[in-house]
mmCIF file of C-alpha atoms in Angstrom:
data_model
loop_
_atom_site.group_PDB
_atom_site.id
_atom_site.type_symbol
_atom_site.label_atom_id
_atom_site.label_comp_id
_atom_site.label_asym_id
_atom_site.label_seq_id
_atom_site.Cartn_x
_atom_site.Cartn_y
_atom_site.Cartn_z
ATOM 1 C CA MET A 135 30.934 6.440 -38.112
ATOM 2 C CA ASN A 136 34.543 5.365 -37.608
ATOM 3 C CA HIS A 137 34.264 6.082 -33.866
ATOM 4 C CA PHE A 138 31.102 3.947 -33.691
ATOM 5 C CA ARG A 139 32.823 1.070 -35.498
ATOM 6 C CA SER A 140 35.906 1.245 -33.282
ATOM 7 C CA ILE A 141 33.873 1.086 -30.078
ATOM 8 C CA LEU A 142 31.247 -1.471 -31.061
ATOM 9 C CA GLU A 143 32.846 -3.608 -33.753
ATOM 10 C CA GLU A 144 36.611 -3.342 -33.582
ATOM 11 C CA ARG A 145 36.501 -3.339 -29.748
ATOM 12 C CA THR A 146 39.540 -1.082 -29.485
ATOM 13 C CA GLU A 147 37.829 1.749 -27.603
ATOM 14 C CA SER A 148 35.399 2.067 -24.700
ATOM 15 C CA ILE A 149 33.225 4.775 -23.193
ATOM 16 C CA LEU A 150 33.335 4.902 -19.401
ATOM 17 C CA TYR A 151 30.838 6.516 -17.023
ATOM 18 C CA SER A 152 30.894 7.161 -13.287
ATOM 19 C CA ALA A 153 28.195 8.327 -10.850
ATOM 20 C CA SER A 154 27.994 11.247 -8.449
ATOM 21 C CA PRO A 155 25.376 12.683 -6.056
ATOM 22 C CA CYS A 156 26.169 16.180 -7.334
ATOM 23 C CA SER A 157 23.921 17.931 -9.825
ATOM 24 C CA SER A 158 25.311 18.498 -13.300
ATOM 25 C CA GLU A 159 23.957 19.962 -16.499
ATOM 26 C CA HIS A 160 26.122 17.481 -18.383
ATOM 27 C CA ALA A 161 24.677 14.343 -16.765
ATOM 28 C CA ALA A 162 24.277 11.387 -19.116
ATOM 29 C CA GLY A 163 21.546 9.734 -17.046
ATOM 30 C CA TRP A 164 20.926 8.588 -13.506
ATOM 31 C CA ILE A 165 20.944 5.510 -11.282
ATOM 32 C CA GLY A 166 18.382 5.114 -8.505
ATOM 33 C CA GLY A 167 15.539 7.584 -8.107
ATOM 34 C CA ASN A 168 12.444 7.500 -10.269
ATOM 35 C CA ALA A 169 12.035 5.961 -13.700
ATOM 36 C CA PRO A 170 11.875 8.212 -16.776
ATOM 37 C CA ALA A 171 8.507 9.895 -17.268
ATOM 38 C CA TYR A 172 8.145 7.905 -20.497
ATOM 39 C CA PHE A 173 7.019 4.955 -18.368
ATOM 40 C CA ASP A 174 4.340 6.815 -16.383
ATOM 41 C CA ASP A 175 1.552 5.347 -18.514
ATOM 42 C CA LYS A 176 3.331 2.127 -19.483
ATOM 43 C CA ALA A 177 3.122 -0.036 -16.378
ATOM 44 C CA ASP A 178 2.406 -3.066 -18.550
ATOM 45 C CA THR A 179 5.864 -2.793 -20.130
ATOM 46 C CA ILE A 180 7.554 -2.766 -16.706
ATOM 47 C CA HIS A 181 5.703 -5.563 -14.905
ATOM 48 C CA ASP A 182 5.101 -9.193 -15.893
ATOM 49 C CA GLY A 183 1.966 -10.672 -14.384
ATOM 50 C CA ASP A 184 2.497 -10.825 -10.622
ATOM 51 C CA GLN A 185 6.189 -9.953 -10.927
ATOM 52 C CA ASN A 186 6.876 -6.288 -10.127
ATOM 53 C CA TYR A 187 10.033 -4.442 -11.069
ATOM 54 C CA TYR A 188 12.181 -1.658 -9.649
ATOM 55 C CA PHE A 189 13.811 1.022 -11.745
ATOM 56 C CA TYR A 190 17.605 0.671 -11.771
ATOM 57 C CA LEU A 191 19.172 3.217 -14.153
ATOM 58 C CA SER A 192 18.769 5.220 -17.350
ATOM 59 C CA LEU A 193 21.563 6.210 -19.702
ATOM 60 C CA VAL A 194 21.453 8.526 -22.698
ATOM 61 C CA HIS A 195 22.350 6.389 -25.710
ATOM 62 C CA PRO A 196 25.780 7.686 -26.800
ATOM 63 C CA PHE A 197 25.065 7.051 -30.492
ATOM 64 C CA LYS A 198 21.368 7.979 -30.459
ATOM 65 C CA PRO A 199 21.197 11.217 -28.433
ATOM 66 C CA ALA A 200 17.382 11.372 -28.643
ATOM 67 C CA SER A 201 17.126 7.935 -27.002
ATOM 68 C CA MET A 202 17.759 6.440 -23.594
ATOM 69 C CA ILE A 203 18.518 2.950 -22.352
ATOM 70 C CA SER A 204 16.644 2.058 -19.152
ATOM 71 C CA ILE A 205 17.093 -0.993 -16.948
ATOM 72 C CA PHE A 206 14.559 -2.505 -14.526
ATOM 73 C CA ILE A 207 15.177 -5.376 -12.090
ATOM 74 C CA PRO A 208 12.621 -7.647 -10.371
ATOM 75 C CA ASN A 209 11.759 -6.667 -6.811
ATOM 76 C CA ASP A 210 12.165 -10.343 -5.883
ATOM 77 C CA TYR A 211 15.893 -11.048 -5.596
ATOM 78 C CA GLU A 212 15.372 -14.794 -5.814
ATOM 79 C CA GLU A 213 13.577 -14.288 -9.133
ATOM 80 C CA TYR A 214 16.564 -12.794 -10.883
ATOM 81 C CA VAL A 215 19.085 -15.022 -9.110
ATOM 82 C CA GLU A 216 17.283 -17.999 -10.617
ATOM 83 C CA HIS A 217 16.867 -16.336 -14.007
ATOM 84 C CA ASN A 218 20.258 -14.726 -14.526
ATOM 85 C CA GLN A 219 21.231 -15.704 -18.057
ATOM 86 C CA TYR A 220 19.964 -15.469 -21.653
ATOM 87 C CA PRO A 221 17.493 -16.589 -22.890
ATOM 88 C CA ASP A 222 15.876 -16.601 -19.457
ATOM 89 C CA CYS A 223 17.366 -13.463 -17.905
ATOM 90 C CA SER A 224 14.630 -11.591 -16.026
ATOM 91 C CA ILE A 225 16.358 -8.176 -16.087
ATOM 92 C CA LYS A 226 14.521 -5.772 -18.419
ATOM 93 C CA VAL A 227 16.391 -3.468 -20.813
ATOM 94 C CA MET A 228 14.451 -0.968 -22.906
ATOM 95 C CA GLU A 229 15.443 1.670 -25.423
ATOM 96 C CA HIS A 230 13.000 4.593 -25.534
ATOM 97 C CA PRO A 231 12.708 8.294 -26.353
ATOM 98 C CA MET A 232 14.558 10.560 -23.954
ATOM 99 C CA THR A 233 12.433 12.050 -21.178
ATOM 100 C CA ASP A 234 13.073 13.645 -17.810
ATOM 101 C CA GLU A 235 12.790 11.768 -14.544
ATOM 102 C CA SER A 236 9.201 11.090 -13.484
ATOM 103 C CA LEU A 237 7.677 12.644 -10.375
ATOM 104 C CA ASN A 238 6.117 9.238 -9.671
ATOM 105 C CA ASP A 239 8.173 7.075 -7.318
ATOM 106 C CA HIS A 240 6.088 3.880 -7.583
ATOM 107 C CA VAL A 241 8.954 1.819 -9.092
ATOM 108 C CA ALA A 242 11.872 3.536 -7.329
ATOM 109 C CA HIS A 243 14.378 1.060 -5.890
ATOM 110 C CA PRO A 244 14.205 1.354 -2.079
ATOM 111 C CA GLY A 245 17.883 0.504 -1.636
ATOM 112 C CA LEU A 246 19.361 3.128 -3.980
ATOM 113 C CA ILE A 247 19.855 6.864 -3.522
ATOM 114 C CA LYS A 248 19.634 8.741 -6.813
ATOM 115 C CA HIS A 249 22.999 9.626 -8.353
ATOM 116 C CA LEU A 250 23.706 11.242 -11.687
ATOM 117 C CA ILE A 251 25.734 9.444 -14.318
ATOM 118 C CA SER A 252 28.661 11.510 -15.504
ATOM 119 C CA HIS A 253 29.441 12.766 -18.977
ATOM 120 C CA PRO A 254 31.275 9.886 -20.713
ATOM 121 C CA GLU A 255 35.004 9.612 -21.232
ATOM 122 C CA SER A 256 36.549 7.640 -24.078
ATOM 123 C CA CYS A 257 39.627 5.510 -23.620
ATOM 124 C CA SER A 258 41.291 2.516 -25.202
ATOM 125 C CA ASP A 259 39.806 -0.810 -24.245
ATOM 126 C CA PHE A 260 43.202 -1.838 -22.874
ATOM 127 C CA GLN A 261 43.288 1.187 -20.551
ATOM 128 C CA SER A 262 39.794 0.390 -19.252
ATOM 129 C CA ILE A 263 41.006 -2.901 -17.741
ATOM 130 C CA ASP A 264 42.449 -1.203 -14.662
ATOM 131 C CA GLN A 265 39.938 1.643 -14.342
ATOM 132 C CA SER A 266 36.955 1.877 -12.031
ATOM 133 C CA PHE A 267 33.649 2.624 -13.749
ATOM 134 C CA LEU A 268 29.924 2.373 -13.196
ATOM 135 C CA VAL A 269 29.137 1.782 -16.882
ATOM 136 C CA LYS A 270 31.365 0.607 -19.696
ATOM 137 C CA PHE A 271 29.911 1.054 -23.176
ATOM 138 C CA GLY A 272 31.578 -0.830 -26.013
ATOM 139 C CA GLY A 273 34.925 -2.519 -26.112
ATOM 140 C CA SER A 274 35.061 -5.942 -24.479
ATOM 141 C CA PRO A 275 33.302 -6.979 -21.263
ATOM 142 C CA ARG A 276 35.259 -7.127 -18.017
ATOM 143 C CA LEU A 277 33.877 -10.342 -16.565
ATOM 144 C CA VAL A 278 33.515 -11.222 -12.908
ATOM 145 C CA GLN A 279 33.469 -14.913 -13.864
ATOM 146 C CA ASP A 280 35.348 -15.612 -17.087
ATOM 147 C CA GLU A 281 33.259 -18.549 -18.298
ATOM 148 C CA ASP A 282 32.309 -18.981 -21.970
ATOM 149 C CA TYR A 283 28.916 -20.534 -21.242
ATOM 150 C CA TYR A 284 27.510 -17.155 -20.178
ATOM 151 C CA SER A 285 27.828 -15.655 -23.656
ATOM 152 C CA GLU A 286 28.055 -18.693 -25.945
ATOM 153 C CA ARG A 287 24.384 -18.795 -26.937
ATOM 154 C CA LEU A 288 24.253 -15.014 -27.284
ATOM 155 C CA ARG A 289 27.088 -15.096 -29.805
ATOM 156 C CA GLU A 290 25.505 -18.000 -31.674
ATOM 157 C CA GLU A 291 22.313 -15.975 -32.115
ATOM 158 C CA GLY A 292 24.085 -12.863 -33.380
ATOM 159 C CA PHE A 293 24.285 -10.775 -30.213
ATOM 160 C CA SER A 294 27.369 -8.795 -29.246
ATOM 161 C CA PHE A 295 28.402 -7.129 -26.014
ATOM 162 C CA LEU A 296 27.100 -3.565 -25.757
ATOM 163 C CA LEU A 297 27.605 -2.366 -22.173
ATOM 164 C CA GLN A 298 28.069 -3.456 -18.601
ATOM 165 C CA VAL A 299 27.052 -1.935 -15.282
ATOM 166 C CA ASP A 300 29.695 -2.736 -12.685
ATOM 167 C CA GLU A 301 28.980 -2.476 -8.966
ATOM 168 C CA GLU A 302 32.665 -2.036 -8.244
ATOM 169 C CA GLY A 303 32.084 1.488 -9.578
ATOM 170 C CA TYR A 304 29.326 2.367 -7.099
ATOM 171 C CA PRO A 305 30.003 5.542 -5.105
ATOM 172 C CA GLU A 306 29.925 4.943 -1.337
ATOM 173 C CA THR A 307 26.843 7.157 -1.118
ATOM 174 C CA LEU A 308 24.699 5.185 -3.599
ATOM 175 C CA LEU A 309 23.386 2.429 -1.317
ATOM 176 C CA ARG A 310 21.065 3.230 1.554
ATOM 177 C CA GLU A 311 22.153 2.087 4.986
ATOM 178 C CA ASP A 312 21.777 -1.679 5.470
ATOM 179 C CA SER A 313 20.924 -2.172 1.776
ATOM 180 C CA SER A 314 22.519 -4.934 -0.286
ATOM 181 C CA TYR A 315 24.154 -4.649 -3.683
ATOM 182 C CA PRO A 316 21.432 -5.538 -6.231
ATOM 183 C CA PHE A 317 23.878 -7.778 -8.110
ATOM 184 C CA GLY A 318 25.899 -9.106 -5.177
ATOM 185 C CA PHE A 319 28.829 -6.756 -5.815
ATOM 186 C CA GLY A 320 28.869 -8.017 -9.370
ATOM 187 C CA ALA A 321 28.046 -6.771 -12.855
ATOM 188 C CA LEU A 322 25.235 -6.773 -15.411
ATOM 189 C CA TYR A 323 26.035 -7.354 -19.093
ATOM 190 C CA ILE A 324 23.824 -5.963 -21.864
ATOM 191 C CA TYR A 325 23.982 -7.349 -25.399
ATOM 192 C CA ALA A 326 22.513 -6.220 -28.714
ATOM 193 C CA LYS A 327 22.454 -6.862 -32.453
ATOM 194 C CA ILE A 328 25.167 -4.535 -33.739
ATOM 195 C CA THR A 329 25.743 -3.521 -37.359
ATOM 196 C CA THR A 330 28.063 -0.956 -38.923
ATOM 197 C CA ASN A 331 25.720 1.931 -38.182
ATOM 198 C CA ASP A 332 23.018 0.716 -35.819
ATOM 199 C CA VAL A 333 22.309 -1.005 -32.499
ATOM 200 C CA GLN A 334 19.092 -3.010 -32.155
ATOM 201 C CA ASP A 335 17.367 -5.588 -29.950
ATOM 202 C CA LEU A 336 18.961 -4.695 -26.624
ATOM 203 C CA ILE A 337 18.680 -7.459 -24.039
ATOM 204 C CA ALA A 338 20.093 -8.396 -20.665
ATOM 205 C CA GLY A 339 22.585 -11.105 -21.542
ATOM 206 C CA PHE A 340 23.492 -12.175 -18.010
ATOM 207 C CA TRP A 341 24.682 -10.939 -14.665
ATOM 208 C CA GLN A 342 27.401 -12.241 -12.388
ATOM 209 C CA PHE A 343 28.146 -11.768 -8.696
ATOM 210 C CA SER A 344 31.485 -11.910 -6.926
#
C-alpha cells in the first residue's frame, strides 16, 4: 500500500518500462502486434461508427496483476490530430482482464513490429527525468510541451496523471520501414481517478508531438 501511495499520490517514485524484440517470460505486455484475445468478440468496443482503430499496446497493470491496460488509436491520423485533448481525445484506453495476444490481426497497426514490454524497474521520479523509457507509470509526467491548458480541465474534474507512453523510448526496430511515428515523435498521457488504494476511470488525457 505504501508503495502504491508513493508512486501514484506522493509522486516520489516511478515505474519505467522499455521494449525489446526478444522473447521473455517476464514480459509485462507488448506494443504492436495483435490486440489481446479479450477483444476478439468485442469489435463494438474498439470501433466508433465509421471510425476504425488500430491496436497500439497492452500493459499488465502493475497494481492489478489480473488486469491489463490496452490502448487503441484511430487509423485516421487526422482524426486524432484534431481530437488530441480531453474531453475530446479520440485515443481509447481500456482496462480489462488479462489475456494472451489474439491470433486475429484485424486491428494490428501496419506501421509497428511487435515488441515485448520489459519487466518494470522502479526509480525515484527525479531519476526518471534523464532516463529513456517507453512507458512511465506514476510519478509526474515528462511533458513534450509544458503547457498547463493540456491538463487543467483534467485536474478540475478529479483526474490525475497515471502513465505516459513516450516515443523517445522506441527501439530502432519497432517501426516498419518508411512508417511514421504514430504520435509525431511525441508522447501520450493517460489519466485516471486515483484514490489511496484504487485506480479507476482510465482515459486518454492528451497527446503531444515534438
